[in-house]
Short mmCIF file of C-alpha atoms in Angstrom, two decimals:
data_model
loop_
_atom_site.label_atom_id
_atom_site.label_comp_id
_atom_site.label_asym_id
_atom_site.label_seq_id
_atom_site.Cartn_x
_atom_site.Cartn_y
_atom_site.Cartn_z
CA UNK A 9 23.42 -13.83 2.67
CA UNK A 10 21.86 -10.39 2.18
CA UNK A 11 23.53 -8.37 -0.55
CA UNK A 12 24.60 -4.79 0.16
CA UNK A 13 22.55 -1.95 -1.31
CA UNK A 14 24.75 0.78 -2.74
CA UNK A 15 23.99 4.46 -2.36
CA UNK A 16 23.91 7.08 -5.11
CA UNK A 17 26.76 9.57 -5.35
CA UNK A 18 26.36 12.28 -7.99
CA UNK A 19 24.12 10.02 -10.04
CA UNK A 20 26.22 6.86 -9.89
CA UNK A 21 26.27 3.86 -7.58
CA UNK A 22 28.92 3.79 -4.88
CA UNK A 23 29.74 1.90 -1.71
CA UNK A 24 31.57 2.99 1.41
CA UNK A 25 33.58 1.18 4.04
CA UNK A 26 30.78 0.38 6.51
CA UNK A 27 27.26 -1.05 6.29
CA UNK A 28 24.18 -1.22 8.47
CA UNK A 29 21.18 -3.53 8.56
CA UNK A 30 17.61 -2.46 7.90
CA UNK A 31 15.20 -4.60 9.93
CA UNK A 32 11.46 -5.15 9.85
CA UNK A 33 9.60 -3.70 12.84
CA UNK A 34 7.04 -6.49 12.44
CA UNK A 35 9.22 -9.57 12.87
CA UNK A 36 12.78 -8.26 13.26
CA UNK A 37 14.07 -9.92 10.09
CA UNK A 38 16.80 -8.25 8.09
CA UNK A 39 15.22 -6.53 5.11
CA UNK A 40 18.42 -5.19 3.61
CA UNK A 41 22.01 -4.21 4.20
CA UNK A 42 22.93 -0.65 3.21
CA UNK A 43 26.35 0.80 2.50
CA UNK A 44 27.28 3.97 4.39
CA UNK A 45 29.10 6.74 2.53
CA UNK A 46 32.40 7.90 3.94
CA UNK A 47 33.04 11.54 4.80
CA UNK A 48 35.10 11.84 1.62
CA UNK A 49 32.19 10.51 -0.47
CA UNK A 50 29.74 12.92 1.15
CA UNK A 51 32.16 15.74 0.32
CA UNK A 52 32.36 14.52 -3.27
CA UNK A 53 28.56 14.53 -3.60
CA UNK A 54 28.20 18.04 -2.18
CA UNK A 55 31.02 19.38 -4.34
CA UNK A 56 29.48 17.82 -7.45
CA UNK A 57 26.06 19.29 -6.71
CA UNK A 58 27.54 22.73 -6.11
CA UNK A 59 29.59 22.54 -9.32
CA UNK A 60 26.59 21.64 -11.49
CA UNK A 61 24.30 24.36 -10.10
CA UNK A 62 24.44 26.67 -13.12
CA UNK A 63 24.37 23.86 -15.67
CA UNK A 64 21.33 22.24 -14.12
CA UNK A 65 19.45 25.53 -13.87
CA UNK A 66 20.00 26.00 -17.62
CA UNK A 67 18.81 22.48 -18.52
CA UNK A 68 15.90 22.71 -20.98
CA UNK A 69 12.49 22.22 -19.42
CA UNK A 70 11.70 19.30 -21.69
CA UNK A 71 14.76 17.40 -20.42
CA UNK A 72 13.74 17.81 -16.78
CA UNK A 73 10.10 17.04 -17.55
CA UNK A 74 11.03 13.91 -19.50
CA UNK A 75 13.15 12.66 -16.60
CA UNK A 76 10.31 13.21 -14.16
CA UNK A 77 7.82 11.49 -16.47
CA UNK A 78 10.19 8.55 -16.80
CA UNK A 79 10.54 8.13 -13.04
CA UNK A 80 6.77 8.21 -12.68
CA UNK A 81 6.33 5.52 -15.33
CA UNK A 82 8.99 3.33 -13.74
CA UNK A 83 7.30 3.68 -10.35
CA UNK A 84 4.14 2.32 -11.95
CA UNK A 85 6.02 -0.57 -13.57
CA UNK A 86 7.77 -1.52 -10.32
CA UNK A 87 4.90 -0.51 -8.08
CA UNK A 88 4.21 -3.82 -6.35
CA UNK A 89 7.89 -4.50 -5.74
CA UNK A 90 8.35 -1.06 -4.20
CA UNK A 91 5.19 -1.38 -2.09
CA UNK A 92 6.47 -4.66 -0.69
CA UNK A 93 9.76 -2.96 0.14
CA UNK A 94 8.04 -0.07 1.93
CA UNK A 95 5.94 -2.51 3.94
CA UNK A 96 8.97 -4.61 4.87
CA UNK A 97 11.24 -1.79 6.05
CA UNK A 98 8.55 0.42 7.56
CA UNK A 99 5.97 -2.06 8.88
CA UNK A 100 3.28 -0.22 6.93
CA UNK A 101 0.32 -2.41 5.92
CA UNK A 102 0.66 -3.35 2.28
CA UNK A 103 -2.58 -1.64 1.27
CA UNK A 104 -1.24 1.68 2.59
CA UNK A 105 2.17 1.02 1.02
CA UNK A 106 0.51 0.55 -2.37
CA UNK A 107 -1.29 3.83 -1.86
CA UNK A 108 2.00 5.52 -1.06
CA UNK A 109 3.51 4.33 -4.34
CA UNK A 110 0.50 5.70 -6.19
CA UNK A 111 0.94 9.06 -4.52
CA UNK A 112 4.63 9.17 -5.44
CA UNK A 113 3.65 8.51 -9.06
CA UNK A 114 1.38 11.54 -8.87
CA UNK A 115 4.13 13.70 -7.36
CA UNK A 116 6.46 12.99 -10.27
CA UNK A 117 3.64 13.53 -12.77
CA UNK A 118 2.72 16.86 -11.20
CA UNK A 119 6.40 17.84 -11.17
CA UNK A 120 6.76 17.02 -14.87
CA UNK A 121 3.78 19.24 -15.62
CA UNK A 122 5.15 22.07 -13.47
CA UNK A 123 8.59 21.77 -15.08
CA UNK A 124 7.02 22.56 -18.44
CA UNK A 125 5.20 25.61 -17.03
CA UNK A 126 7.88 26.88 -14.66
CA UNK A 127 9.68 30.16 -15.22
CA UNK A 128 7.72 31.48 -18.13
CA UNK A 129 8.34 34.85 -16.53
CA UNK A 130 5.94 37.57 -15.49
CA UNK A 131 6.01 40.85 -17.39
CA UNK A 132 5.05 44.06 -15.59
CA UNK A 133 4.67 47.51 -17.16
CA UNK A 134 6.56 50.12 -15.17
CA UNK A 135 5.13 53.16 -16.96
CA UNK A 136 2.39 53.49 -14.36
CA UNK A 137 4.53 56.38 -13.09
CA UNK A 138 6.36 58.90 -15.24
CA UNK A 139 9.81 57.66 -14.23
CA UNK A 140 9.03 54.24 -15.64
CA UNK A 141 8.08 55.32 -19.15
CA UNK A 142 9.41 52.88 -21.73
CA UNK A 143 10.35 50.34 -19.05
CA UNK A 144 9.20 46.74 -18.61
CA UNK A 145 10.07 44.41 -15.73
CA UNK A 146 10.42 40.69 -16.40
CA UNK A 147 10.51 38.50 -13.31
CA UNK A 148 11.92 34.97 -13.43
CA UNK A 149 12.97 32.52 -10.72
CA UNK A 150 16.46 31.13 -10.12
CA UNK A 151 17.83 28.54 -7.66
CA UNK A 152 18.74 29.68 -4.19
CA UNK A 153 21.37 26.94 -4.24
CA UNK A 154 21.74 23.21 -3.66
CA UNK A 155 18.96 21.70 -1.54
CA UNK A 156 19.58 19.36 1.37
CA UNK A 157 16.44 17.24 1.61
CA UNK A 158 15.99 15.33 4.88
CA UNK A 159 13.16 12.78 4.77
CA UNK A 160 11.38 10.89 7.59
CA UNK A 161 10.57 7.21 8.05
CA UNK A 162 6.78 7.31 7.94
CA UNK A 163 6.41 7.86 4.17
CA UNK A 164 9.82 6.60 3.03
CA UNK A 165 9.07 6.89 -0.68
CA UNK A 166 6.54 9.70 -1.06
CA UNK A 167 8.25 12.19 1.23
CA UNK A 168 11.53 11.54 -0.59
CA UNK A 169 9.59 12.24 -3.79
CA UNK A 170 8.37 15.53 -2.30
CA UNK A 171 11.98 16.62 -1.82
CA UNK A 172 13.42 15.37 -5.11
CA UNK A 173 10.72 15.93 -7.73
CA UNK A 174 10.25 19.71 -7.15
CA UNK A 175 14.03 20.19 -7.14
CA UNK A 176 14.39 18.50 -10.52
CA UNK A 177 11.39 20.37 -11.90
CA UNK A 178 12.96 23.70 -10.90
CA UNK A 179 16.46 22.74 -12.07
CA UNK A 180 17.91 22.74 -8.54
CA UNK A 181 20.51 20.12 -7.48
CA UNK A 182 19.58 18.10 -4.40
CA UNK A 183 21.29 15.93 -1.80
CA UNK A 184 18.69 13.57 -0.35
CA UNK A 185 19.15 12.05 3.10
CA UNK A 186 16.58 9.29 3.71
CA UNK A 187 15.67 8.22 7.24
CA UNK A 188 18.13 5.66 8.71
CA UNK A 189 15.27 3.33 9.68
CA UNK A 190 13.85 3.25 6.13
CA UNK A 191 16.54 4.08 3.55
CA UNK A 192 15.72 1.40 0.98
CA UNK A 193 12.78 3.24 -0.57
CA UNK A 194 14.87 6.37 -1.12
CA UNK A 195 17.67 4.30 -2.60
CA UNK A 196 15.34 2.57 -5.04
CA UNK A 197 14.22 6.04 -6.11
CA UNK A 198 17.89 6.63 -6.89
CA UNK A 199 17.81 3.59 -9.17
CA UNK A 200 15.04 5.17 -11.19
CA UNK A 201 16.71 8.59 -11.33
CA UNK A 202 19.88 6.91 -12.61
CA UNK A 203 17.95 5.71 -15.66
CA UNK A 204 17.30 9.30 -16.76
CA UNK A 205 19.45 11.80 -18.66
CA UNK A 206 19.80 14.27 -15.78
CA UNK A 207 23.24 15.89 -15.43
CA UNK A 208 25.78 14.06 -13.29
CA UNK A 209 25.95 15.68 -9.88
CA UNK A 210 22.42 17.07 -9.95
CA UNK A 211 21.25 14.54 -7.37
CA UNK A 212 22.62 12.15 -4.75
CA UNK A 213 20.96 9.81 -2.25
CA UNK A 214 23.16 9.49 0.84
CA UNK A 215 21.99 7.29 3.75
CA UNK A 216 24.20 9.00 6.32
CA UNK A 217 23.51 8.43 10.01
CA UNK A 218 21.72 11.11 12.00
CA UNK A 219 24.83 11.96 14.02
CA UNK A 220 26.54 13.05 10.79
CA UNK A 221 23.67 15.31 9.74
CA UNK A 222 24.89 18.46 11.50
CA UNK A 223 27.95 18.64 9.25
CA UNK A 224 25.70 18.60 6.19
CA UNK A 225 23.36 21.15 7.71
CA UNK A 226 26.27 23.51 8.38
CA UNK A 227 27.82 23.19 4.90
CA UNK A 228 27.63 26.60 3.23
CA UNK A 229 27.26 24.98 -0.19
CA UNK A 230 23.81 23.72 0.89
CA UNK A 231 21.92 26.98 1.50
CA UNK A 232 18.42 25.45 1.34
CA UNK A 233 17.22 22.81 3.80
CA UNK A 234 13.93 20.96 3.40
CA UNK A 235 13.24 18.92 6.51
CA UNK A 236 10.31 16.71 7.44
CA UNK A 237 10.34 15.25 10.93
CA UNK A 238 10.07 16.10 14.59
CA UNK A 239 9.60 19.56 16.04
CA UNK A 240 12.69 19.16 18.23
CA UNK A 241 15.04 18.29 15.38
CA UNK A 242 13.52 20.72 12.90
CA UNK A 243 13.87 23.79 15.08
CA UNK A 244 17.34 22.70 16.20
CA UNK A 245 18.33 22.75 12.52
CA UNK A 246 16.82 26.19 11.97
CA UNK A 247 18.43 27.60 15.10
CA UNK A 248 21.83 26.28 14.05
CA UNK A 249 21.73 27.93 10.60
CA UNK A 250 19.69 31.12 10.98
CA UNK A 251 20.90 32.56 7.66
CA UNK A 252 19.86 29.55 5.59
CA UNK A 253 16.47 29.05 4.01
CA UNK A 254 14.68 26.27 5.91
CA UNK A 255 11.40 24.62 5.08
CA UNK A 256 10.22 22.64 8.10
CA UNK A 257 7.26 20.27 7.95
CA UNK A 258 6.96 19.17 11.56
CA UNK A 259 4.48 17.59 13.91
CA UNK A 260 0.84 18.00 14.72
CA UNK A 261 -1.96 16.66 16.90
CA UNK A 262 -4.68 16.83 14.28
CA UNK A 263 -8.19 17.61 15.42
CA UNK A 264 -11.45 16.43 13.87
CA UNK A 265 -14.34 18.70 14.85
CA UNK A 266 -17.88 17.34 14.62
CA UNK A 267 -20.36 20.21 14.76
CA UNK A 268 -23.99 19.90 15.84
CA UNK A 269 -25.44 19.97 12.33
CA UNK A 270 -23.55 16.78 11.42
CA UNK A 271 -26.27 14.84 13.18
CA UNK A 272 -27.95 12.19 11.08
CA UNK A 273 -27.12 8.53 11.60
CA UNK A 274 -25.49 8.52 8.17
CA UNK A 275 -23.43 11.57 9.08
CA UNK A 276 -22.20 10.10 12.35
CA UNK A 277 -21.43 6.71 10.80
CA UNK A 278 -19.31 8.41 8.15
CA UNK A 279 -17.49 10.59 10.67
CA UNK A 280 -16.79 7.62 12.93
CA UNK A 281 -15.50 5.52 10.05
CA UNK A 282 -13.19 8.23 8.75
CA UNK A 283 -11.94 9.08 12.25
CA UNK A 284 -11.24 5.43 13.10
CA UNK A 285 -9.43 4.82 9.83
CA UNK A 286 -7.27 7.91 9.94
CA UNK A 287 -6.39 7.82 13.60
CA UNK A 288 -4.83 4.41 12.93
CA UNK A 289 -3.57 4.37 9.36
CA UNK A 290 0.22 4.11 9.18
CA UNK A 291 -0.06 3.01 12.84
CA UNK A 292 -0.97 6.60 13.63
CA UNK A 293 2.48 7.61 12.41
CA UNK A 294 1.36 10.52 10.29
CA UNK A 295 1.61 14.15 11.32
CA UNK A 296 -1.98 14.69 10.13
CA UNK A 297 -3.50 11.56 11.66
CA UNK A 298 -6.55 12.18 13.84
CA UNK A 299 -5.37 12.54 17.43
CA UNK A 300 -8.19 14.65 18.85
CA UNK A 301 -11.95 14.42 18.28
CA UNK A 302 -13.81 17.54 19.41
CA UNK A 303 -17.54 16.87 19.24
CA UNK A 304 -20.52 19.09 19.98
CA UNK A 305 -22.44 17.96 23.05
CA UNK A 306 -25.56 17.44 20.93
CA UNK A 307 -23.90 14.60 18.98
CA UNK A 308 -21.18 13.41 21.37
CA UNK A 309 -23.10 10.56 23.04
CA UNK A 310 -24.19 9.13 19.70
CA UNK A 311 -20.80 9.60 18.03
CA UNK A 312 -18.39 8.14 20.59
CA UNK A 313 -19.83 4.56 20.63
CA UNK A 314 -19.66 4.58 16.84
CA UNK A 315 -16.00 5.66 16.96
CA UNK A 316 -15.16 2.93 19.47
CA UNK A 317 -16.88 0.27 17.36
CA UNK A 318 -15.13 1.48 14.19
CA UNK A 319 -11.74 1.51 15.94
CA UNK A 320 -12.30 -2.01 17.26
CA UNK A 321 -13.12 -3.11 13.69
CA UNK A 322 -9.66 -2.08 12.47
CA UNK A 323 -7.77 -5.24 11.52
CA UNK A 324 -4.35 -5.44 13.18
CA UNK A 325 -1.46 -7.78 12.45
CA UNK A 326 0.96 -8.77 9.72
CA UNK A 327 1.54 -5.78 7.43
CA UNK A 328 2.03 -8.08 4.44
CA UNK A 329 -1.61 -9.24 4.72
CA UNK A 330 -3.84 -7.15 2.43
CA UNK A 331 -6.59 -7.29 5.07
CA UNK A 332 -4.44 -5.59 7.72
CA UNK A 333 -5.38 -2.00 8.55
CA UNK A 334 -2.93 -1.35 11.39
CA UNK A 335 0.60 -2.72 11.55
CA UNK A 336 3.43 -2.16 14.02
CA UNK A 337 5.06 1.12 14.88
CA UNK A 338 8.51 1.75 13.44
CA UNK A 339 10.21 0.26 16.52
CA UNK A 340 9.49 -1.23 19.92
CA UNK A 341 10.88 1.92 21.52
CA UNK A 342 8.20 3.93 19.71
CA UNK A 343 5.50 1.58 21.02
CA UNK A 344 6.92 1.78 24.55
CA UNK A 345 6.70 5.57 24.42
CA UNK A 346 3.06 5.43 23.32
CA UNK A 347 2.33 2.91 26.05
CA UNK A 348 3.86 5.18 28.69
CA UNK A 349 1.83 8.20 27.53
CA UNK A 350 -1.46 6.24 27.65
CA UNK A 351 -0.58 4.88 31.09
CA UNK A 352 0.17 8.39 32.33
CA UNK A 353 -3.23 9.62 31.07
CA UNK A 354 -5.09 6.66 32.59
CA UNK A 355 -3.33 7.10 35.94
CA UNK A 356 -4.40 10.77 35.88
CA UNK A 357 -8.06 9.86 35.36
CA UNK A 358 -8.56 9.30 31.63
CA UNK A 359 -10.91 6.51 30.61
CA UNK A 360 -9.60 3.89 28.16
CA UNK A 361 -12.64 3.14 26.00
CA UNK A 362 -10.79 0.55 23.93
CA UNK A 363 -7.23 -0.60 23.31
CA UNK A 364 -4.37 0.39 25.55
CA UNK A 365 -2.33 -2.79 25.01
CA UNK A 366 1.16 -3.25 23.56
CA UNK A 367 2.74 -6.32 21.95
CA UNK A 368 6.34 -5.69 20.99
CA UNK A 369 6.39 -2.90 18.40
CA UNK A 370 2.61 -3.09 17.95
CA UNK A 371 0.15 -0.98 19.90
CA UNK A 372 -3.58 -1.66 19.85
CA UNK A 373 -5.80 1.07 18.40
CA UNK A 374 -6.87 3.08 21.42
CA UNK A 375 -9.56 5.61 22.32
CA UNK A 376 -9.34 7.77 25.46
CA UNK A 377 -12.02 9.96 27.05
CA UNK A 378 -11.89 12.42 29.94
CA UNK A 379 -8.23 13.17 29.31
CA UNK A 380 -6.78 15.72 31.76
CA UNK A 381 -5.32 18.78 30.09
CA UNK A 382 -1.97 18.48 31.86
CA UNK A 383 -0.94 15.00 30.64
CA UNK A 384 1.53 14.53 27.80
CA UNK A 385 -0.89 13.00 25.33
CA UNK A 386 -3.18 16.03 25.61
CA UNK A 387 -0.58 18.42 24.25
CA UNK A 388 2.15 16.49 22.40
CA UNK A 389 2.08 14.55 19.13
CA UNK A 390 1.52 10.90 20.02
CA UNK A 391 2.58 9.52 16.60
CA UNK A 392 0.80 6.29 17.37
CA UNK A 393 -2.69 4.75 17.09
CA UNK A 394 -4.26 6.70 19.95
CA UNK A 395 -7.30 8.97 19.81
CA UNK A 396 -8.82 11.26 22.44
CA UNK A 397 -12.46 12.40 22.49
CA UNK A 398 -13.69 15.69 23.97
CA UNK A 399 -17.18 17.17 24.41
CA UNK A 400 -17.76 20.89 23.73
CA UNK A 401 -20.72 23.25 23.64
CA UNK A 402 -21.03 24.96 20.29
CA UNK A 403 -18.85 26.04 17.42
CA UNK A 404 -16.90 28.75 19.23
CA UNK A 405 -15.83 26.36 21.98
CA UNK A 406 -14.93 23.72 19.41
CA UNK A 407 -12.71 26.08 17.43
CA UNK A 408 -11.09 27.35 20.63
CA UNK A 409 -10.28 23.74 21.57
CA UNK A 410 -8.59 23.17 18.20
CA UNK A 411 -6.48 26.29 18.69
CA UNK A 412 -5.56 25.31 22.26
CA UNK A 413 -2.42 23.60 20.97
CA UNK A 414 1.14 24.54 20.18
CA UNK A 415 0.68 22.78 16.84
CA UNK A 416 -1.22 23.96 13.79
CA UNK A 417 -0.87 21.62 10.82
CA UNK A 418 -4.36 20.66 9.62
CA UNK A 419 -7.86 20.33 11.06
CA UNK A 420 -11.00 18.59 9.86
CA UNK A 421 -14.47 20.03 10.37
CA UNK A 422 -17.57 17.89 9.87
CA UNK A 423 -20.34 20.34 8.98
CA UNK A 424 -22.89 20.94 6.24
CA UNK A 425 -22.97 24.68 6.93
CA UNK A 426 -21.03 26.62 4.31
CA UNK A 427 -20.84 29.65 6.56
CA UNK A 428 -19.39 27.50 9.35
CA UNK A 429 -16.82 26.20 6.89
CA UNK A 430 -15.70 29.74 6.08
CA UNK A 431 -15.69 30.67 9.77
CA UNK A 432 -13.47 27.65 10.42
CA UNK A 433 -11.14 28.70 7.64
CA UNK A 434 -10.82 32.13 9.22
CA UNK A 435 -10.66 31.05 12.88
CA UNK A 436 -8.56 27.90 12.98
CA UNK A 437 -4.82 28.42 13.45
CA UNK A 438 -3.68 25.71 11.05
CA UNK A 439 -2.14 25.38 7.62
CA UNK A 440 -5.15 23.60 6.17
CA UNK A 441 -8.84 23.11 6.98
CA UNK A 442 -10.62 20.07 5.51
CA UNK A 443 -14.41 20.38 5.54
CA UNK A 444 -16.57 17.28 5.67
CA UNK A 445 -13.63 15.02 6.45
CA UNK A 446 -10.71 14.33 8.78
CA UNK A 447 -7.52 16.44 8.87
CA UNK A 448 -5.59 13.57 7.30
CA UNK A 449 -6.50 14.43 3.71
CA UNK A 450 -3.63 15.63 1.57
CA UNK A 451 -3.49 16.08 -2.18
CA UNK A 452 0.12 16.13 -3.26
CA UNK A 453 -0.26 19.18 -5.49
CA UNK A 454 -1.81 21.43 -2.84
CA UNK A 455 0.14 23.70 -0.48
CA UNK A 456 0.91 21.70 2.64
CA UNK A 457 2.46 22.83 5.89
CA UNK A 458 1.67 24.33 9.24
CA UNK A 459 1.83 27.27 11.60
CA UNK A 460 2.96 27.66 15.21
CA UNK A 461 5.19 24.71 16.14
CA UNK A 462 4.15 22.69 13.08
CA UNK A 463 6.78 24.33 10.92
CA UNK A 464 7.46 26.99 8.32
CA UNK A 465 7.11 27.03 4.56
CA UNK A 466 4.98 24.87 2.31
CA UNK A 467 5.40 21.62 0.43
CA UNK A 468 3.35 20.55 -2.57
CA UNK A 469 5.17 20.45 -5.89
CA UNK A 470 4.75 24.01 -7.16
CA UNK A 471 5.04 25.51 -3.70
CA UNK A 472 8.26 23.63 -3.00
CA UNK A 473 9.63 24.85 -6.34
CA UNK A 474 8.95 28.41 -5.21
CA UNK A 475 10.65 27.62 -1.91
CA UNK A 476 13.79 26.37 -3.66
CA UNK A 477 14.07 29.46 -5.89
CA UNK A 478 13.93 33.25 -5.69
CA UNK A 479 12.65 36.03 -7.93
CA UNK A 480 15.14 38.00 -10.04
CA UNK A 481 13.88 41.05 -11.92
CA UNK A 482 15.10 42.10 -15.36
CA UNK A 483 14.25 45.74 -16.25
CA UNK A 484 14.19 46.54 -19.95
CA UNK A 485 14.52 50.22 -20.91
CA UNK A 486 13.56 52.27 -23.96
CA UNK A 487 10.68 50.10 -25.12
CA UNK A 488 7.66 51.28 -27.07
CA UNK A 489 5.08 49.77 -24.76
#
């Protein structure tokens, strides 16, 4: 019999009246049974977070930093166990799950470092005009209020870490809602937080169902919402609470541009390898996975066969096998959607260069060419292991093709030309440009987020801390400056 995993209410374990099963998308087995909080328990968690707001903001930096350091160390100690859990509930190949744990360790380490630096204050002389003589402004940051962090299924540990760690570093209480498909990783993070000396009420992990989310979103005691997920849900949240502060990290259809100077055999082999890997890692279920390859006509015919061969070399199968590169999608419904989009493109004239087959929740790594502009997969986020290739003439046409999208999260540009790199940085309508690599690169300390329909605001530890807080100016008068 599977034991029931408790949730975390104001820093302590609790169970509700109902449970739900977490199942593996690979083989359908029950991975865990999770207790659901009642409405009264959700209310208790929100009330506790709101009540501790001032106390937590005043917590000494060394206390918050020590807690963050401790969580990072415990993630290292329990790393393999947690990676196995991520792989089981998410279907993520174990090698990628281990990488996710390592990234979460870094997030908590970065947050501990930022907690020690945060809020030193910025002093500004005001005697630059006569009316400011003897005056000094000191600017510090204070919490906007309790954060509601809503995490997705595709990085069930690290994207929970990106909500929780910056909040703790800034002294801001947080209610974390993990994804219903993958709550166990967020709940095990609660286990580690419970081992720290953080104030009771400063954090909760509540695996509430999605249909109960609107009530949390509307709660006036939760004025800051940090959401990672789909464009549809993210903007529905923002539209429903226009006076709240919302950070939305939404979808993308990441483009990898290969310019004409990236032309040697070594160059093209590297580009093909990186494109194949990062169009399929996490089963393509990453908002910065490579979905579009935009290649200059001078290299296109040499590059595409290399991409196809590299994609076909991706090992598919059991996510618990360390040799597996590509596991299942999060559900069979997700795979059915991908299958329907590929079929639509093929029926409209696209060429399937490889892949295009589904087996339950698994979808074969796929490459499409000659994709018509009016099919779904040409404009929407596929969130699956599918890649399209497109030939263009020159840099200007390539950059225009990247921008011909409602999304703007990240783009990769393969070029050796430093001037082209700076032109890309200026021209591309995205939140991040990665030169010499795919758009899928993310360092957890850098600012991360998009433009257009890819969201608003930025994640990355320090940038999230800024998002959770606001500047308050103290003006001192009568000083001998």
